[in-house]
PDB file of C-alpha atoms in Angstrom:
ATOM      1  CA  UNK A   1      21.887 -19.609  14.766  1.00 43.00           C
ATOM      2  CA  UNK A   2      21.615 -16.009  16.376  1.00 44.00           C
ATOM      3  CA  UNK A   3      18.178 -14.519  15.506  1.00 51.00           C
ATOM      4  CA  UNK A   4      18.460 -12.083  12.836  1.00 57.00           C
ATOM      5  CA  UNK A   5      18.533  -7.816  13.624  1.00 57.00           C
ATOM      6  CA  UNK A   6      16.112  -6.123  11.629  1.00 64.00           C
ATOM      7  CA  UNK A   7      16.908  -2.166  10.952  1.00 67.00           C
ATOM      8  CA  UNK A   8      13.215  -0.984  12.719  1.00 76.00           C
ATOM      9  CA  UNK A   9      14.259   2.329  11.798  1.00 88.00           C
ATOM     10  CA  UNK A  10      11.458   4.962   9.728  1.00 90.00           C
ATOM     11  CA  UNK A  11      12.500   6.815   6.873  1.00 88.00           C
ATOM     12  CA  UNK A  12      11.912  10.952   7.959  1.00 91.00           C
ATOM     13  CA  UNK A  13       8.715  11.534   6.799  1.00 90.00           C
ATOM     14  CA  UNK A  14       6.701   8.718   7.181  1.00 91.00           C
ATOM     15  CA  UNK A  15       3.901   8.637  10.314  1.00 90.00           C
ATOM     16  CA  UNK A  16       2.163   5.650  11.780  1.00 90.00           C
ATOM     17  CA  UNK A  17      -1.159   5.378   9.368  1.00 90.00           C
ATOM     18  CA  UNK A  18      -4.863   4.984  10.785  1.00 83.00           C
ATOM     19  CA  UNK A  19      -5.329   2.313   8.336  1.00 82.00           C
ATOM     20  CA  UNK A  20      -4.708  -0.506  11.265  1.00 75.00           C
ATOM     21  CA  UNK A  21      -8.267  -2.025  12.055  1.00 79.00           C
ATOM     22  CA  UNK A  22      -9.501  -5.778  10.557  1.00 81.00           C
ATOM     23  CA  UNK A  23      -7.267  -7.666   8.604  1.00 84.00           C
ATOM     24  CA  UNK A  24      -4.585  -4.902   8.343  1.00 83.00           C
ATOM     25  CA  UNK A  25      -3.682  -5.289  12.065  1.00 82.00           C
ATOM     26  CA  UNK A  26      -1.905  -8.404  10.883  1.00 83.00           C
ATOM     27  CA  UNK A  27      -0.296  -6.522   8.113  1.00 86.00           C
ATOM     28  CA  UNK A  28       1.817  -3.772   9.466  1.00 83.00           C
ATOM     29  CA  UNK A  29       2.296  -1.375  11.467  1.00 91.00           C
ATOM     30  CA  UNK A  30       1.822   0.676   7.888  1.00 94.00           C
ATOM     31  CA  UNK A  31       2.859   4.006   7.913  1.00 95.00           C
ATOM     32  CA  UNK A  32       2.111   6.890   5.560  1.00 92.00           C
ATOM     33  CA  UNK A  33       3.800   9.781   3.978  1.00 92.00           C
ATOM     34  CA  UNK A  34       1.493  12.850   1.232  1.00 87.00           C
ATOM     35  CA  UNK A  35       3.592  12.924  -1.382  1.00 80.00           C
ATOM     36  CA  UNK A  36       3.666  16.749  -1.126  1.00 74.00           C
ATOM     37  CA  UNK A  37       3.228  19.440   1.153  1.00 73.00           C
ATOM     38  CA  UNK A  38      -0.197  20.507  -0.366  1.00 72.00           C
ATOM     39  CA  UNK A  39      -1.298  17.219  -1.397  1.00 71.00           C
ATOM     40  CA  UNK A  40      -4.019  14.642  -0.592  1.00 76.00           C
ATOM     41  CA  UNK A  41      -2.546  11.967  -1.976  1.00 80.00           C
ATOM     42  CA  UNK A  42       0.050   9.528   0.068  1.00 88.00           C
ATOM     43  CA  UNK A  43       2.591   7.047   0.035  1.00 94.00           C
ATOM     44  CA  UNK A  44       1.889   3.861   2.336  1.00 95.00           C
ATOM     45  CA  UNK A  45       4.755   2.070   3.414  1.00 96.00           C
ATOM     46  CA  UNK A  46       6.160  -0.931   5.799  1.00 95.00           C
ATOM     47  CA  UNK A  47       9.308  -2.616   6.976  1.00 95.00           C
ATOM     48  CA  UNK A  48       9.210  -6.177   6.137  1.00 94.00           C
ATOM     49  CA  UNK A  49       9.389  -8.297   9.118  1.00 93.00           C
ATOM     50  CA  UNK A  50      10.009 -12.124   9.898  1.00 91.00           C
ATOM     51  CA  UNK A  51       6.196 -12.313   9.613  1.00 91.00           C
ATOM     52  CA  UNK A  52       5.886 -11.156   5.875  1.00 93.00           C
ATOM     53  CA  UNK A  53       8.222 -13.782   4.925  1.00 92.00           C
ATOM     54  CA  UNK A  54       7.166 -16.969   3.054  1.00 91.00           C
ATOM     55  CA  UNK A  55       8.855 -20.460   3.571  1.00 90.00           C
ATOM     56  CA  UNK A  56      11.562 -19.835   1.453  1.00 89.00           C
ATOM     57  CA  UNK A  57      12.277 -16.132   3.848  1.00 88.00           C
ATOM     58  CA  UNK A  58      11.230 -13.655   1.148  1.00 94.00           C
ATOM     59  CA  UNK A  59       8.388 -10.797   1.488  1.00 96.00           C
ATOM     60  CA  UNK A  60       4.785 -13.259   0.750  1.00 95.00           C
ATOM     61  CA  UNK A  61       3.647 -11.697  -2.512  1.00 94.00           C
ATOM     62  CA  UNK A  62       0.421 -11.665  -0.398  1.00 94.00           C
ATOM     63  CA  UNK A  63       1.507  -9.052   1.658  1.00 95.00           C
ATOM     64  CA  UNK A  64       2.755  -7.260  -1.721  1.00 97.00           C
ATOM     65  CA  UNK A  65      -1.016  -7.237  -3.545  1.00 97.00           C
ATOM     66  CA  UNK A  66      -2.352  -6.517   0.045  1.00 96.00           C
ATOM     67  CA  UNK A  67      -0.069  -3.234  -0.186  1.00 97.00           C
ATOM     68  CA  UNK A  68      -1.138  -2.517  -3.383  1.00 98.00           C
ATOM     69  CA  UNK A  69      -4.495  -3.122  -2.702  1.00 96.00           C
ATOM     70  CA  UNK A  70      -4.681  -0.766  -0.042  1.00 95.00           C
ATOM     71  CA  UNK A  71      -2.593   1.807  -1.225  1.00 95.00           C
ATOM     72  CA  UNK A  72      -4.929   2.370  -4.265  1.00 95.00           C
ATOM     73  CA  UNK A  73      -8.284   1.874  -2.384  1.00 92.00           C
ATOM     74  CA  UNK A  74      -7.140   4.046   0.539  1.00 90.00           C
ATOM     75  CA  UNK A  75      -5.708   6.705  -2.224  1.00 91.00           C
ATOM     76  CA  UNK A  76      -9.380   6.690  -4.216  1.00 91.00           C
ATOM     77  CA  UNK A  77     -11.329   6.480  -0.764  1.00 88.00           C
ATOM     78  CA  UNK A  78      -9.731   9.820   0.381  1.00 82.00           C
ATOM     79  CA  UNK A  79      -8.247  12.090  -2.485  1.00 76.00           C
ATOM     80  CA  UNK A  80     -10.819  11.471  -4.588  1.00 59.00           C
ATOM     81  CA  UNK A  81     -14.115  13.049  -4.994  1.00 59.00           C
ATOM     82  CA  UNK A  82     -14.472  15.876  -2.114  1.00 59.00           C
ATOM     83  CA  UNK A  83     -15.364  14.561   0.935  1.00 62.00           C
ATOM     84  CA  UNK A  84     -13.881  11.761   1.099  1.00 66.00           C
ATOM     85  CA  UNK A  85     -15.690   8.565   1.059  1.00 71.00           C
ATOM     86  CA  UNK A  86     -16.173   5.424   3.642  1.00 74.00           C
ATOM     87  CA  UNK A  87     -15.374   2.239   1.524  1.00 83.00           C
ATOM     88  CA  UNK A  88     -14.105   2.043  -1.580  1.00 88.00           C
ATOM     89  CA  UNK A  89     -14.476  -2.385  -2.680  1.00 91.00           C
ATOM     90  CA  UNK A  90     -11.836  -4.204  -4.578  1.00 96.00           C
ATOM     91  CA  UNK A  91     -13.806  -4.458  -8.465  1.00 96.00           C
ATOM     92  CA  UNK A  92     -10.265  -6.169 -10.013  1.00 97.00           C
ATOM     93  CA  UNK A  93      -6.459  -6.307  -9.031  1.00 98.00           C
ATOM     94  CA  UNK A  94      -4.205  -6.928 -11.137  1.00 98.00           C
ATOM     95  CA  UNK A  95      -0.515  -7.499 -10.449  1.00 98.00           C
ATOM     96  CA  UNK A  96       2.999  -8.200 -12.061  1.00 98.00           C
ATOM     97  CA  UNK A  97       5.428  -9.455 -10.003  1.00 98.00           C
ATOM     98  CA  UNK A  98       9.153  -8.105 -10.849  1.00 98.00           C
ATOM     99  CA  UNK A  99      11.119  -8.808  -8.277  1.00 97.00           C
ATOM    100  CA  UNK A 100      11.389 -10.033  -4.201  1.00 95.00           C
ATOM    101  CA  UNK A 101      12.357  -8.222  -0.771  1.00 97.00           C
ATOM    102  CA  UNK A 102      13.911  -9.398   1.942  1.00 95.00           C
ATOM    103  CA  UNK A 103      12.657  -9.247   5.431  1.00 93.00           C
ATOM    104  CA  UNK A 104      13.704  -5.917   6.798  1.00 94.00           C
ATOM    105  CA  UNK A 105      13.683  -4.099   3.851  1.00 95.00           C
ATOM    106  CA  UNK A 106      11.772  -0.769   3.778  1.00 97.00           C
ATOM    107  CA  UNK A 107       8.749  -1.165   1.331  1.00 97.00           C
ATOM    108  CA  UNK A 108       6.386   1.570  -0.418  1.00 97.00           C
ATOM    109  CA  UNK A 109       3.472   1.272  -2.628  1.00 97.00           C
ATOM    110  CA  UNK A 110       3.661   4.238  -4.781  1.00 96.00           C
ATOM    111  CA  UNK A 111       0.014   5.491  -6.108  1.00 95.00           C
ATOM    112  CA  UNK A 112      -1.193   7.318  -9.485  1.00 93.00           C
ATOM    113  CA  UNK A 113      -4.723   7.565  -9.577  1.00 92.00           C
ATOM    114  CA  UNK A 114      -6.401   7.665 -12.991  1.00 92.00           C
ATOM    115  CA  UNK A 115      -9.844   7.978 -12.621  1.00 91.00           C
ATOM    116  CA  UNK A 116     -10.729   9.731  -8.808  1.00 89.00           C
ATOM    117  CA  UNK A 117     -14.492  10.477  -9.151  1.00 88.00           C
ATOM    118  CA  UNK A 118     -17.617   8.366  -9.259  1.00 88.00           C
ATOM    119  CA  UNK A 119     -18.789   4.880  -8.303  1.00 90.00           C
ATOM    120  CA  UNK A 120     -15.762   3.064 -10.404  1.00 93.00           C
ATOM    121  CA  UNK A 121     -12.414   4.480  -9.745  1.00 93.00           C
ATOM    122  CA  UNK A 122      -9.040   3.661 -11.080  1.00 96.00           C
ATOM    123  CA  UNK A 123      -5.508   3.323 -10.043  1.00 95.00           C
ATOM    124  CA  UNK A 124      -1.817   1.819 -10.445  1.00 97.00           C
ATOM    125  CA  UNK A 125       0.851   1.300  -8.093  1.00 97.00           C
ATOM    126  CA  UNK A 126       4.461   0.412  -7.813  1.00 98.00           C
ATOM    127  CA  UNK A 127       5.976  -1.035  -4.929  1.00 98.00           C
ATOM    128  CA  UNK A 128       9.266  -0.606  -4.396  1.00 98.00           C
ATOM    129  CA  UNK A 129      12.373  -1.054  -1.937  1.00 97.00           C
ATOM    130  CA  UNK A 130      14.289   1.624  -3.033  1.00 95.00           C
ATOM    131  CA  UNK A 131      14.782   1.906  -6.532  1.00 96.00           C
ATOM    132  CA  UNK A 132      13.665  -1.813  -7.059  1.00 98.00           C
ATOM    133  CA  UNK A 133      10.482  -2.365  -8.690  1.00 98.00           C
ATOM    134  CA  UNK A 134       8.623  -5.103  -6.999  1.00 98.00           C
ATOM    135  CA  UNK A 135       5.514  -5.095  -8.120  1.00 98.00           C
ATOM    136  CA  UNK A 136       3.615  -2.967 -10.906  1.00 98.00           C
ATOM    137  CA  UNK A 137      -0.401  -3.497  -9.856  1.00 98.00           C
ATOM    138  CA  UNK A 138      -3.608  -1.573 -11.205  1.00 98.00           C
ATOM    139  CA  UNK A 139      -7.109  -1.959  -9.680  1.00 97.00           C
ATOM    140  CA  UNK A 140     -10.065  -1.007  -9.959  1.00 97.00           C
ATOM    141  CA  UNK A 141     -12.953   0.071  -7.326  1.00 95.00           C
ATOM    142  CA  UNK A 142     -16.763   0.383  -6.559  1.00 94.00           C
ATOM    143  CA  UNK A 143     -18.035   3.186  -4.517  1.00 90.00           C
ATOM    144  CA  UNK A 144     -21.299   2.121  -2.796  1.00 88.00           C
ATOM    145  CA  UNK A 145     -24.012   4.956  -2.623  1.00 83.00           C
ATOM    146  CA  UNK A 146     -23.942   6.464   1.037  1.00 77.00           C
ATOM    147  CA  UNK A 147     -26.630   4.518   3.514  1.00 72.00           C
TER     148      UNK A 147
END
């Protein structure tokens, strides 16, 4: 069987993100996109390789929550409280599943935050391909004090 062509192409827009050290160098490469001109906020985004693929050859749902994840936690971590803050740690992530992607398909995790400032923040996601909801996730993070 010939090996399958994946489309490596980047939707205009999008740049390579800095989010690429520690376990996240095994995720991407991620890239990024503000969701406006003058905003802070961002869209993170992917294209689904052979790698993100589980047994069966969809995206891992793995890879989906760690999109999420990130997304939100990067999101709070920078367009939050003014400046922007070092680590923001995983409290709770929760996730519903709605549909799969395929390997190659383009993938974004699209952020709302709901509660930006202090040591807890809040947020929700949807990842898409598309139009097609993937996965609807909202989390919830601890700001340590600075060191």
């Amino acid at each position: 069987m010939a090996p399958m062509h994946i489309d490596a192409t980047v939707p205009q827009g999008f740049l390579p993100s800095d989010l690429d050290e520690g376990f996240l160098v095994h995720v991407g490469p991620l890239y990024m996109r503000p969701l406006s001109d003058d905003s802070r906020e961002f869209v993170l985004a992917l294209r689904a390789g052979a790698q993100h693929a589980n047994r069966y050859g969809v995206v891992h749902g793995g890879l989906l929550a760690t999109l999420a994840d990130t997304a939100i936690g990067a999101n709070l971590a920078r367009t939050g409280a003014s400046p922007a803050v070092d680590t923001t740690l995983t409290v709770n992530l929760t996730l519903n599943y709605i549909a799969g992607a395929q390997v190659g398909d383009w993938i974004e995790a699209r952020v709302r935050l709901v509660k930006a400032h202090g040591r807890v923040r809040f947020g929700e996601c949807d990842v898409v391909c598309g139009q097609k909801l993937l996965v609807q996730a909202s989390a919830s993070f601890y700001v340590p004090a600075p060191r």
